[in-house]
mmCIF file of C-alpha atoms and ligand atoms in Angstrom:
data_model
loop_
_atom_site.group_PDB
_atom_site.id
_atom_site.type_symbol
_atom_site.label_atom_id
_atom_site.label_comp_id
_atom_site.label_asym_id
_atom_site.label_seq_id
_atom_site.Cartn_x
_atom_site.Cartn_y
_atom_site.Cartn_z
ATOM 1 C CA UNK U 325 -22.532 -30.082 -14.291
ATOM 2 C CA UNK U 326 -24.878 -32.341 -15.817
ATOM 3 C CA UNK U 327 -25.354 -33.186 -19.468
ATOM 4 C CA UNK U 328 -27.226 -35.072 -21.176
ATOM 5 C CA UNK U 329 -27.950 -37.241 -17.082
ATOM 6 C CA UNK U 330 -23.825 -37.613 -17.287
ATOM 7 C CA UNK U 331 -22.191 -35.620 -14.893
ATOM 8 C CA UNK U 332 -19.400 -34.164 -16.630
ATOM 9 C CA UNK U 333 -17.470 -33.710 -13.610
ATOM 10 C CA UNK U 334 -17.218 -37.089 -12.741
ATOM 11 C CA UNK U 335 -13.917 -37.748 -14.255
ATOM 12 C CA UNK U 336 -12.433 -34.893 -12.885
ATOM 13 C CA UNK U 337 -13.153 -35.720 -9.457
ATOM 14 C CA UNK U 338 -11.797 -39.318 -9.719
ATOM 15 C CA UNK U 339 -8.687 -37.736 -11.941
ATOM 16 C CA UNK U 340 -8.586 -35.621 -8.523
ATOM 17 C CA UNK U 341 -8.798 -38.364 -6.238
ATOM 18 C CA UNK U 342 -6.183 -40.048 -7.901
ATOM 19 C CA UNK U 343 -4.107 -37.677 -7.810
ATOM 20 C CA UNK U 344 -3.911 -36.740 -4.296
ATOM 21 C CA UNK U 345 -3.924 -40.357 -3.433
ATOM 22 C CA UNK U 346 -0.721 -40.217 -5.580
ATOM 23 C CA UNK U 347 0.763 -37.081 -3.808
ATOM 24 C CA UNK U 348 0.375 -38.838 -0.191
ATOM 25 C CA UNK U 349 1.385 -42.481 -1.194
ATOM 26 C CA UNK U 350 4.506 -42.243 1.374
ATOM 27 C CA UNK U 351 2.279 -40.978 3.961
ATOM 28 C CA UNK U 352 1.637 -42.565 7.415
ATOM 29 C CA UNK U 353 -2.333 -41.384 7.275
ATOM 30 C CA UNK U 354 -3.191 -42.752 11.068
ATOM 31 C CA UNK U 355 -1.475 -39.773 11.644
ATOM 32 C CA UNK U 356 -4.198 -37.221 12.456
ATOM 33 C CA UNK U 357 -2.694 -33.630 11.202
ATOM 34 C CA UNK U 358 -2.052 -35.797 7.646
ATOM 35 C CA UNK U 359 -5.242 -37.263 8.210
ATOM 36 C CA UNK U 360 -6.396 -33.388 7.821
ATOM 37 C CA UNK U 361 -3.870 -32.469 5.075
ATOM 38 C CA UNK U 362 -5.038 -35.183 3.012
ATOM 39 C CA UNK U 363 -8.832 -34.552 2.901
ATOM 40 C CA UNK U 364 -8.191 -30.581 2.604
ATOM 41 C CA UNK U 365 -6.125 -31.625 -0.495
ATOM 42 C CA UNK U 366 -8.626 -33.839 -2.076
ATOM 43 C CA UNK U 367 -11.011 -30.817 -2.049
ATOM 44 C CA UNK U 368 -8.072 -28.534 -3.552
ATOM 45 C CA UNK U 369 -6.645 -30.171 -6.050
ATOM 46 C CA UNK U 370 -10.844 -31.116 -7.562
ATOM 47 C CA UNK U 371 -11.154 -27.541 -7.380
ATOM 48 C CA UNK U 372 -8.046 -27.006 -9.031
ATOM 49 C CA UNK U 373 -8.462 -29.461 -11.468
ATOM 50 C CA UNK U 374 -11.279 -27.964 -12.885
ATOM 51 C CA UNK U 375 -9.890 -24.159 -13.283
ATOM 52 C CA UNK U 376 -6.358 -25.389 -13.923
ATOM 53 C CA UNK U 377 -6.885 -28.721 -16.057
ATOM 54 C CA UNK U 378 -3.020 -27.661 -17.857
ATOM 55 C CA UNK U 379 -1.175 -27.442 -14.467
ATOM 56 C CA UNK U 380 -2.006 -31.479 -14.510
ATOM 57 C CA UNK U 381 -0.899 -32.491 -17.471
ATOM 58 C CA UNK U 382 2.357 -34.553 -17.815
ATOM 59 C CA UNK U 383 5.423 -31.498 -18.602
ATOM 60 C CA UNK U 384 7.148 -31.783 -21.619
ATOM 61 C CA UNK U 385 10.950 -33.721 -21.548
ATOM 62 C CA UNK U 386 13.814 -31.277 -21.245
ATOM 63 C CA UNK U 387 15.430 -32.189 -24.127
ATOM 64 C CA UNK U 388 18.020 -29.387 -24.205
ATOM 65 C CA UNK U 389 19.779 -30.379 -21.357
ATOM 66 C CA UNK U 390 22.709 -33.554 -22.284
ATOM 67 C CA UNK U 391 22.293 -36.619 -20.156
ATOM 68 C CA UNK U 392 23.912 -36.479 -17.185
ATOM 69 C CA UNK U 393 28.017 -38.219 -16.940
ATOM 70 C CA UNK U 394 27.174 -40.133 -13.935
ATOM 71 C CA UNK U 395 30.128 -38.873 -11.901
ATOM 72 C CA UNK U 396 28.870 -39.139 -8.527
ATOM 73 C CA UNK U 397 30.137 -36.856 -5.919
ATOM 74 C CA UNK U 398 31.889 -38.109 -2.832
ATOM 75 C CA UNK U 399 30.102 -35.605 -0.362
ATOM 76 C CA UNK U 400 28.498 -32.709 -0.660
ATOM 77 C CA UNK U 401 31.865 -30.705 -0.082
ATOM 78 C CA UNK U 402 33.358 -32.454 -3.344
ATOM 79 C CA UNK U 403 30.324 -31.473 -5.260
ATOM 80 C CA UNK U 404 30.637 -27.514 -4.156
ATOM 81 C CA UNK U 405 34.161 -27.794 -4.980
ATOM 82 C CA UNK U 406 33.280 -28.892 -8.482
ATOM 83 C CA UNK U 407 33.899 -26.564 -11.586
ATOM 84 C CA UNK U 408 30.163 -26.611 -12.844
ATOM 85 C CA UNK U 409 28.826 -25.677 -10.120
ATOM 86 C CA UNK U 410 27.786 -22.036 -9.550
ATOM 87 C CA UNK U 411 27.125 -20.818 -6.151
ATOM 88 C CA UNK U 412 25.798 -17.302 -5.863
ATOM 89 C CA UNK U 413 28.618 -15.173 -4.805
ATOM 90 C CA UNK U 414 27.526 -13.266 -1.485
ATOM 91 C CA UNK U 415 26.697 -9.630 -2.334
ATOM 92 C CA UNK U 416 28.165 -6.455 -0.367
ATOM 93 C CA UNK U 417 24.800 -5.740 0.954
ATOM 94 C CA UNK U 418 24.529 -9.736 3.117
ATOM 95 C CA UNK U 419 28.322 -9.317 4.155
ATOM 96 C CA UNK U 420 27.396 -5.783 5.677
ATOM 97 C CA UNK U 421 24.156 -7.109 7.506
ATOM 98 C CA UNK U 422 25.840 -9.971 8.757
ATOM 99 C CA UNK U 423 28.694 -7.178 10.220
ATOM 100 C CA UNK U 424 26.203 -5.351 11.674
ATOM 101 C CA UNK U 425 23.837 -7.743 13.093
ATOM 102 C CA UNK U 426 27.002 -9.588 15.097
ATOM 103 C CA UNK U 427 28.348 -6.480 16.311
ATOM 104 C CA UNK U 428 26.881 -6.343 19.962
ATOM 105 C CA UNK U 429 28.255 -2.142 19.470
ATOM 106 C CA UNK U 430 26.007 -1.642 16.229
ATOM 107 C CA UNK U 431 22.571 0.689 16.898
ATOM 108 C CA UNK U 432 19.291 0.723 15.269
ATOM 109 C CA UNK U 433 20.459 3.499 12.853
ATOM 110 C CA UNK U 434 23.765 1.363 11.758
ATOM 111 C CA UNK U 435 21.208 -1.580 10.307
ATOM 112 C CA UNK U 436 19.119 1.178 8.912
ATOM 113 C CA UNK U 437 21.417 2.388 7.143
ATOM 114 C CA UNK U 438 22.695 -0.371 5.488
ATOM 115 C CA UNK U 439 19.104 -1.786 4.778
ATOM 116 C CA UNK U 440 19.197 2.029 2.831
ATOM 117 C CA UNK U 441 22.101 1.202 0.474
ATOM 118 C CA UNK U 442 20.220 -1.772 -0.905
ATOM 119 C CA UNK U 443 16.942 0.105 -3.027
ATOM 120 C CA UNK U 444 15.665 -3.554 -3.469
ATOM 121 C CA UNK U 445 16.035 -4.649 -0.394
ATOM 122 C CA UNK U 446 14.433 -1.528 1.089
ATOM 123 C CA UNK U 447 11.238 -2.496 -1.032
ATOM 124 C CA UNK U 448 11.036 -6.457 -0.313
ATOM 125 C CA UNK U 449 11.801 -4.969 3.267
ATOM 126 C CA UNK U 450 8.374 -2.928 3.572
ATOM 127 C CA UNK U 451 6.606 -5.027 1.694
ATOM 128 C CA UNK U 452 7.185 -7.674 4.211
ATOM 129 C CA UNK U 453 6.713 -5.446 7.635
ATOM 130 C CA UNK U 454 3.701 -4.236 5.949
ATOM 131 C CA UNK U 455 2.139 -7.602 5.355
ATOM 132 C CA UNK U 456 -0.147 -9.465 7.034
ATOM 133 C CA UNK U 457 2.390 -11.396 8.664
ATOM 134 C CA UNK U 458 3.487 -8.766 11.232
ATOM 135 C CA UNK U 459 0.475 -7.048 12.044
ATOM 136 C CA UNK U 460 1.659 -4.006 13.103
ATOM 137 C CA UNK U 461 -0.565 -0.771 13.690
ATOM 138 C CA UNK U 462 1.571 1.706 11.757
ATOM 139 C CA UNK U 463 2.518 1.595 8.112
ATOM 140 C CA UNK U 464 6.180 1.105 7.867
ATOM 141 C CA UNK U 465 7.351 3.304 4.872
ATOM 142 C CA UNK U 466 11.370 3.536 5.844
ATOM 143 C CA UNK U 467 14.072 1.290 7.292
ATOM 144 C CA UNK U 468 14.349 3.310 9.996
ATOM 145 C CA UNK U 469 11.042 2.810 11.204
ATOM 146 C CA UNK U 470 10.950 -1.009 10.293
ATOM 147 C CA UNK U 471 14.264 -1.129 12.269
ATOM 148 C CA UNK U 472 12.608 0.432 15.002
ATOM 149 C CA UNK U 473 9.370 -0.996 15.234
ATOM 150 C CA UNK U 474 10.288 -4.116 14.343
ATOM 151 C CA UNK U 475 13.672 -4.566 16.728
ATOM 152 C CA UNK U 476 16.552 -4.790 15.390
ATOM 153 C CA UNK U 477 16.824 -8.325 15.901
ATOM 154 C CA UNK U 478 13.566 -9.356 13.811
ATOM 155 C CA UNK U 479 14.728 -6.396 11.516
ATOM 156 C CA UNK U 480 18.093 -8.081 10.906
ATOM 157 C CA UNK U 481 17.003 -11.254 10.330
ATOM 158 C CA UNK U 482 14.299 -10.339 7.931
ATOM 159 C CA UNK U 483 17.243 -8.108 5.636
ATOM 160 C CA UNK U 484 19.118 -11.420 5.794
ATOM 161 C CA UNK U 485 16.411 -13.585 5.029
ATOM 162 C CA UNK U 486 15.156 -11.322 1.843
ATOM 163 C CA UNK U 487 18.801 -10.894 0.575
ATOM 164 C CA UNK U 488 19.616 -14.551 0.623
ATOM 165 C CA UNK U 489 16.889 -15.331 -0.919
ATOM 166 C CA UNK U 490 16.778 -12.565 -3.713
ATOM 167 C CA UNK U 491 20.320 -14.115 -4.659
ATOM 168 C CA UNK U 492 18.157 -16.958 -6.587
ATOM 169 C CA UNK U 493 17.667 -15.693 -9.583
ATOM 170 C CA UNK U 494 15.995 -17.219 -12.865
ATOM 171 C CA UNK U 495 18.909 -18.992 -15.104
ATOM 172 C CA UNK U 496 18.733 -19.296 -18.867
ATOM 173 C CA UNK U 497 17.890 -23.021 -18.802
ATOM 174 C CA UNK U 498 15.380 -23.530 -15.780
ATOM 175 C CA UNK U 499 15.194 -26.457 -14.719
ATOM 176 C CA UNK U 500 13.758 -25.674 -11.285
ATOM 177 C CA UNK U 501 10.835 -23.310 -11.981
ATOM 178 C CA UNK U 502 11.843 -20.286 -10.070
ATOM 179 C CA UNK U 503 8.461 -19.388 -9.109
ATOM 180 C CA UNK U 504 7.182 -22.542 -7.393
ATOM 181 C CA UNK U 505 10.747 -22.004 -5.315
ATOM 182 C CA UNK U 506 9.837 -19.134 -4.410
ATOM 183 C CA UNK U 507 6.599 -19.850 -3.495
ATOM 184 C CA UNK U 508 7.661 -22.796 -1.926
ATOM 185 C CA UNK U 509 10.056 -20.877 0.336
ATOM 186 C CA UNK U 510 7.499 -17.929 1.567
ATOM 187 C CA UNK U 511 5.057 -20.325 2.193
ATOM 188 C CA UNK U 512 7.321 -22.785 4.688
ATOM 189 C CA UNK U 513 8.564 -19.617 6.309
ATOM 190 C CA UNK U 514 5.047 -18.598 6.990
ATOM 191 C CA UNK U 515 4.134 -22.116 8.393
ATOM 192 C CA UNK U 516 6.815 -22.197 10.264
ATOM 193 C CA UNK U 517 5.851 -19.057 12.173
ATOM 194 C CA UNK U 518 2.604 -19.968 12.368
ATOM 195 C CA UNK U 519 3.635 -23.460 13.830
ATOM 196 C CA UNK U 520 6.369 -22.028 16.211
ATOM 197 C CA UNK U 521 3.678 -19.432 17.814
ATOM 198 C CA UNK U 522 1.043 -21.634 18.409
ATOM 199 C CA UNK U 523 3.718 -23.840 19.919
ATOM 200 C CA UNK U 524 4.825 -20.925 22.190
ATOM 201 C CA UNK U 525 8.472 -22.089 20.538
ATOM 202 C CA UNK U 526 9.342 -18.288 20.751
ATOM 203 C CA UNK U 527 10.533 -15.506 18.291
ATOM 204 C CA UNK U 528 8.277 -16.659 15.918
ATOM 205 C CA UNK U 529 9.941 -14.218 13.007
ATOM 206 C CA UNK U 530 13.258 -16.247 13.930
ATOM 207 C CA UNK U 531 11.218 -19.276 12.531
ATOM 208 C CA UNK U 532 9.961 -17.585 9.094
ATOM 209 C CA UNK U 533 13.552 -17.095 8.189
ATOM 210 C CA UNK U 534 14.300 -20.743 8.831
ATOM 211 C CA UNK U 535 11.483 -21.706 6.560
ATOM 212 C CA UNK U 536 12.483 -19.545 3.477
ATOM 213 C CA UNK U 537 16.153 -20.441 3.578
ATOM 214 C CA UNK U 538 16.185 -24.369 4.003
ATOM 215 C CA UNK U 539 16.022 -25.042 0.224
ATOM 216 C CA UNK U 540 19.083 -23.369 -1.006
ATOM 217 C CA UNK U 541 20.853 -26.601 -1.589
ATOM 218 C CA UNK U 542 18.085 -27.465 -3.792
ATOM 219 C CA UNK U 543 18.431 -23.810 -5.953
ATOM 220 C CA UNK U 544 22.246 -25.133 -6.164
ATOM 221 C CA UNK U 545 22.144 -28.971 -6.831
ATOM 222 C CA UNK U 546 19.469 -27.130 -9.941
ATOM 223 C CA UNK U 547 21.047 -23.708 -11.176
ATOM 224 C CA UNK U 548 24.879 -25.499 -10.824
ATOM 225 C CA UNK U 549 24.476 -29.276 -12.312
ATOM 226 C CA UNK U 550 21.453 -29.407 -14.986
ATOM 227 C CA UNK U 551 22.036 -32.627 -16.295
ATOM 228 C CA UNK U 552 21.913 -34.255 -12.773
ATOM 229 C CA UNK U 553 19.216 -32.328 -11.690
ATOM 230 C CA UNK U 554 17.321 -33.995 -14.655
ATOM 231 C CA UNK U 555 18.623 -37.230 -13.585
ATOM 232 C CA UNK U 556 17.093 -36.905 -10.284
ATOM 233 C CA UNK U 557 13.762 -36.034 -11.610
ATOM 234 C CA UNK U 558 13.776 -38.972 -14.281
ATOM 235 C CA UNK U 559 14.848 -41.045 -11.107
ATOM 236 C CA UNK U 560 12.061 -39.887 -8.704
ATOM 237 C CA UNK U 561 9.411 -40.184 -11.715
ATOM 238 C CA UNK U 562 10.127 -43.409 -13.098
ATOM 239 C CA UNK U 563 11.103 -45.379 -9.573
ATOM 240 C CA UNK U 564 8.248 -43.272 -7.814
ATOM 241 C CA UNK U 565 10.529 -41.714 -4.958
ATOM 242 C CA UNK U 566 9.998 -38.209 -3.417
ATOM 243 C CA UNK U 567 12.892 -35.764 -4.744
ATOM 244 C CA UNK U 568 14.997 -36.533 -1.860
ATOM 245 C CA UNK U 569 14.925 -40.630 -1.820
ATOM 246 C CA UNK U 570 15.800 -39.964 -5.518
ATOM 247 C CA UNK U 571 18.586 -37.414 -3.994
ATOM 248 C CA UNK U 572 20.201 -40.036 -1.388
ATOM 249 C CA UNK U 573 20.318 -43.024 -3.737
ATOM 250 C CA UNK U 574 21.705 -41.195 -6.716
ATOM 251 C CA UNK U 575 24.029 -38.980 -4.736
ATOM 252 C CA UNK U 576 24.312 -40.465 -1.272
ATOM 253 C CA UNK U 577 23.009 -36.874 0.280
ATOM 254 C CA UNK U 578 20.653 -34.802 -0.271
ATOM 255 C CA UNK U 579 19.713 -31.127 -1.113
ATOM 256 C CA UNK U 580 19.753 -30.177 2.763
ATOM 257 C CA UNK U 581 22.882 -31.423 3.735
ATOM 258 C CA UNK U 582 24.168 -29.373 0.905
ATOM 259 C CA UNK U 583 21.996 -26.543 2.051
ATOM 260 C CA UNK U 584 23.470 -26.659 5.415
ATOM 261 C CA UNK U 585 27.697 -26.654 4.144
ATOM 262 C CA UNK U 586 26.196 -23.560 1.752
ATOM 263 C CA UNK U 587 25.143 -21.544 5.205
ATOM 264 C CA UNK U 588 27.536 -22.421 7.281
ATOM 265 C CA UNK U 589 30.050 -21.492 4.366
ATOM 266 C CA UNK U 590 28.003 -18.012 4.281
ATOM 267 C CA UNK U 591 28.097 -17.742 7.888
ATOM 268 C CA UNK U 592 24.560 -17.485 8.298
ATOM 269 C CA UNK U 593 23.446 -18.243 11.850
ATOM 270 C CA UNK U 594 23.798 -21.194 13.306
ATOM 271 C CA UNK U 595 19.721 -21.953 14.056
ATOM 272 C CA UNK U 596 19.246 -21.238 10.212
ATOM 273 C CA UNK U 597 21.847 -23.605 9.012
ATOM 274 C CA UNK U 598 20.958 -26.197 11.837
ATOM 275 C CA UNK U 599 16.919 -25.739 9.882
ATOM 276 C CA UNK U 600 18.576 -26.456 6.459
ATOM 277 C CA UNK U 601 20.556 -29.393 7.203
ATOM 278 C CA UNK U 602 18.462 -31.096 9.416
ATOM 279 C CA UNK U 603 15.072 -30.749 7.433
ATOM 280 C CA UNK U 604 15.156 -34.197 5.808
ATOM 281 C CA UNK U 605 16.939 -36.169 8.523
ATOM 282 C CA UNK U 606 14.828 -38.031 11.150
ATOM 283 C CA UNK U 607 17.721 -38.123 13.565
ATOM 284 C CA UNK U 608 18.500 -34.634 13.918
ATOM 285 C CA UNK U 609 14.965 -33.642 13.509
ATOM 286 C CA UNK U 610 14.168 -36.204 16.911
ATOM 287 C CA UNK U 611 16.197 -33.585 18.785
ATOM 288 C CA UNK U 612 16.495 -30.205 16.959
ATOM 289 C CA UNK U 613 13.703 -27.939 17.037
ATOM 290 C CA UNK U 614 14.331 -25.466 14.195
ATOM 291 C CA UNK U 615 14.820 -28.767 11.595
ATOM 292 C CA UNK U 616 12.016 -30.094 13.752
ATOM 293 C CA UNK U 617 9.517 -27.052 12.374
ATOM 294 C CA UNK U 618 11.001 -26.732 9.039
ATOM 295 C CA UNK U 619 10.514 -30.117 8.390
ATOM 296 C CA UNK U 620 6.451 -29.776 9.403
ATOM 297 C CA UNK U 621 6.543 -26.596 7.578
ATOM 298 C CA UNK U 622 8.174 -28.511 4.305
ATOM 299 C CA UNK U 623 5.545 -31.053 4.609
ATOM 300 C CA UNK U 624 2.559 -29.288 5.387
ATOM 301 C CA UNK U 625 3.571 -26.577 2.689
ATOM 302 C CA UNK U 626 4.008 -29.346 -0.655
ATOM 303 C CA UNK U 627 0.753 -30.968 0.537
ATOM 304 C CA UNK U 628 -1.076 -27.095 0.641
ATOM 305 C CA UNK U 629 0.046 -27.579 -2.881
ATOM 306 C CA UNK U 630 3.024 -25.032 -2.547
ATOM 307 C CA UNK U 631 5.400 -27.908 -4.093
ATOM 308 C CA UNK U 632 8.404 -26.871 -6.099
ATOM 309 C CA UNK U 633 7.211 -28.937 -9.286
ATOM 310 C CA UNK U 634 9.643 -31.658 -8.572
ATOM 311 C CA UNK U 635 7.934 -35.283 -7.506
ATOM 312 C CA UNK U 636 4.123 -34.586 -6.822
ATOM 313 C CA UNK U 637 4.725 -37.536 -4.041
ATOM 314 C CA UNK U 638 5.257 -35.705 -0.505
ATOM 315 C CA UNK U 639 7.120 -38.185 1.182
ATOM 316 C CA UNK U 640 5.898 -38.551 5.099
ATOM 317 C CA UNK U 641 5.552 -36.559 8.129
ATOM 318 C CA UNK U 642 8.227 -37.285 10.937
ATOM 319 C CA UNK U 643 5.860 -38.247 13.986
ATOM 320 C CA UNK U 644 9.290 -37.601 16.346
ATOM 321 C CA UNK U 645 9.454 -33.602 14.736
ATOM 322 C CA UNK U 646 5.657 -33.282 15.702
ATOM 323 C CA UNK U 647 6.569 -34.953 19.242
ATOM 324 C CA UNK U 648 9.483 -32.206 19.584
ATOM 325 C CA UNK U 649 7.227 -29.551 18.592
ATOM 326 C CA UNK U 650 4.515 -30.474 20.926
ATOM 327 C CA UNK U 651 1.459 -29.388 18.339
ATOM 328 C CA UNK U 652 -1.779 -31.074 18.560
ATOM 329 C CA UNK U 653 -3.716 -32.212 15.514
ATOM 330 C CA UNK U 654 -6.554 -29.971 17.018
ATOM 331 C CA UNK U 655 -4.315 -26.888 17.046
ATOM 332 C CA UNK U 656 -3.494 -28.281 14.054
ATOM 333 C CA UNK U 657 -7.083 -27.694 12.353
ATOM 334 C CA UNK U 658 -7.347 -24.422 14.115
ATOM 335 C CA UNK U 659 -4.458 -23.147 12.913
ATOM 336 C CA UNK U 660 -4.567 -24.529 8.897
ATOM 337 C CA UNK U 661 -7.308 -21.472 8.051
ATOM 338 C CA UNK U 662 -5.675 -19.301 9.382
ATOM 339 C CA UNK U 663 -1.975 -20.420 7.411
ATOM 340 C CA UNK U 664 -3.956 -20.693 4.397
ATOM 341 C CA UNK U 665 -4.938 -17.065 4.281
ATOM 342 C CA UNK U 666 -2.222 -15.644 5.534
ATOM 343 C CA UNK U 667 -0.014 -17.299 2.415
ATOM 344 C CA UNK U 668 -2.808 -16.140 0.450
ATOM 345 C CA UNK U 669 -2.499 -12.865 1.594
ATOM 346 C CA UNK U 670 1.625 -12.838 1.774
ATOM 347 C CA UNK U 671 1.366 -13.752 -2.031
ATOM 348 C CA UNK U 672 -0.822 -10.718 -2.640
ATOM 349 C CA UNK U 673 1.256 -8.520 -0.899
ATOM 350 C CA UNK U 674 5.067 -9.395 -2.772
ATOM 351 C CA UNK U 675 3.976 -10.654 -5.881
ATOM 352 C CA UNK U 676 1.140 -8.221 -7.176
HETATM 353 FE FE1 FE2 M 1842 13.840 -29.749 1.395
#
C-alpha cells in the first residue's frame, strides 16, 4: 500500500524477513528441501504478518506459575516416577483396541465393535476416513464400514492413534497451548504420510500415526511439571536454543526420549514408540526409518508454521534422516502443494 510515496508495507516485510531468518538460524540452508522451506516461509509469515500482526507480538510472562526448584531429574524414568507429574491414565476404550488389534483370532466386527462403545471416538473416527486424507469413494458413516473399507489394520491403528491423542486434554494452567499441539500433531502425521508414499516406504497410514503420537513426552514434561516447563522456555528464549537444546542441557534428555518410556509403558507398538524416541536423535534417526520420517515431518511441519508456540527457532534438518528416506528435494517441491492443502483441508474437516 502506498501512502503518502511511503510504502506502508515496508516494515512489515523486513519485520517478516527477520523473522523467518530468526526461525531458520540453526538451519544448514545448502540443503536444498530447506532451501525450499525457507523461501515458502518468507512468503508466509509476510502474508501472515499482515492479517495476523498479534500472533507476532512478544506473549505475556506466565506469572502464575512459581519458579521452578531446580531439582533435576536423573533420567527420564525418575522424572515419570515423580509425584507431580500426571500422566494420563489409559482409558478402557485404548486397553480394548490394543486387545483386539494383537489378537491374530479377533475379526473385523470385534474392532467394530469396540470402536462402537467409544461415541467420541466413533466421530473423530469418520471424520478422519472421510477426509481428504484417505480418499475413499464411499462415505464412511459407521465403524463397521470404516473397519471394512479401511482394513482392519489401518482401522486399528487410526482408533489408537485418535484415542491417544484425545487423552491430551486442556489443563487449568496451560502452559502448552493445546491447540498449536494439536495442530502440530495432525499436521506431522499428515507429512509423514505424505513423505512415506512418495518414498514408496509402505503403509503410508502406519506413518500418520507415527507423526501424531511423537510429542506426547512434550504434553507430559508441560501438563505434569509447569514450573520447569517455564524454565525451559525462559532457557530456549533468553540463550536462543530450539526447545529441545534447551531440553538436553537443563534436563540431560529430552521430550522424545520421554515420549518413547511413555509408549512403550502404554504398550503402543513398537514402530510408534521407535518414531517418538528417536525423533530428535541423529544416531537412531541414521538408521531407523519411522524416527527417520518423523523427524522430516517435525521439521518440515514447525517451518509450515504448524509450531507448538514454544521457540520460533526450528533447529536443523538431519541430512542422514533424508539419506534414509531416500526423498529428493524435487519430490520434495512436488510434493509441498500438495501437503499444504491437504493440512488445510484435514483442519477443515476435524476442527470446523
Ligand atoms: Fe519433538
Amino acid at each position: 500500500m502506498i501512502n503518502g510515496g511511503i510504502d506502508m508495507n515496508f516494515d512489515v516485510k523486513e519485520a517478516a524477513d527477520n523473522y523467518a531468518e530468526h526461525v531458520f538460524c540453526q538451519s544448514n540452508t545448502d540443503c536444498d528441501i530447506v532451501k525450499i522451506l525457507k523461501k515458502d516461509a518468507h512468503k508466509r509469515i509476510y502474508h501472515d504478518m499482515l492479517i495476523n500482526p498479534d500472533e507476532y507480538k512478544p506473549k505475556p510472562q506466565l506469572l502464575f506459575v512459581e519458579p521452578w526448584n531446580g531439582k533435576k531429574p536423573t533420567s527420564p524414568l525418575d522424572f515419570l516416577k515423580n509425584k507431580n507429574v500426571v500422566l494420563p491414565s489409559l482409558p478402557q476404550t485404548l486397553i480394548q483396541i490394543k486387545r483386539v488389534i494383537n489378537d491374530p483370532e479377533s475379526t473385523v466386527n470385534d474392532l467394530a465393535a469396540v470402536i462402537s462403545n467409544d461415541p467420541k471416538l466413533v466421530a473423530s473416527l469418520l471424520r478422519l476416513a472421510n477426509s481428504d486424507i484417505y480418499k475413499y469413494k464411499y462415505t464412511i458413516d459407521t465403524p463397521s464400514k470404516a473397519v471394512a473399507v479401511m482394513g482392519f489394520k489401518k482401522a486399528g491403528l487410526l482408533a489408537l492413534g485418535t484415542v491417544s491423542l484425545s487423552m491430551f486434554k486442556k489443563s487449568q494452567v496451560a502452559v502448552l497451548e493445546l491447540e498449536k499441539f494439536w495442530k502440530h500433531s495432525i499436521a506431522c502425521g499428515i507429512i509423514a504420510q505424505e513423505i512415506a508414499r512418495a518414498a514408496n516406504l509402505g503403509d503410508p497410514e502406519h506413518f500418520f500415526v507415527s507423526g501424531l503420537l511423537h510429542d506426547i513426552g512434550l504434553h507430559v514434561i508441560f501438563e505434569s511439571e509447569k514450573s520447569l516447563a517455564v524454565e525451559l522456555l525462559r532457557v530456549a528464549e533468553t540463550k536462543q536454543l530450539s526447545f529441545y537444546d534447551a531440553e538436553a542441557e537443563i534436563l540431560g534428555f529430552n521430550h522424545a526420549v520421554l515420549g518413547g518410556v511413555l509408549s512403550e509403558d502404554w504398550e503402543l507398538p513398537q514402530t510408534l514408540v521407535r518414531a517418538a524416541a528417536g525423533h530428535h536423535d541423529p544416531e537412531i534417526i541414521k538408521v531407523d526409518l519411522e524416527a527417520a520420517v518423523v523427524h522430516v515431518a517435525d521439521y518440515v511441519g514447525r517451518a509450515l508454521g504448524y509450531e507448538l508456540g514454544l521457540s520460533i527457532i526450528i533447529g536443523d534438518l538431519d541430512r542422514n534422516a533424508l539419506k534414509n528416506i531416500g526423498i529428493s528435494p524435487d519430490q520434495f517441491e512436488e510434493l509441498l502443494p500438495k501437503i499444504k492443502l491437504l493440512i488445510d483441508e484435514t483442519f477443515k474437516i476435524l476442527n470446523p
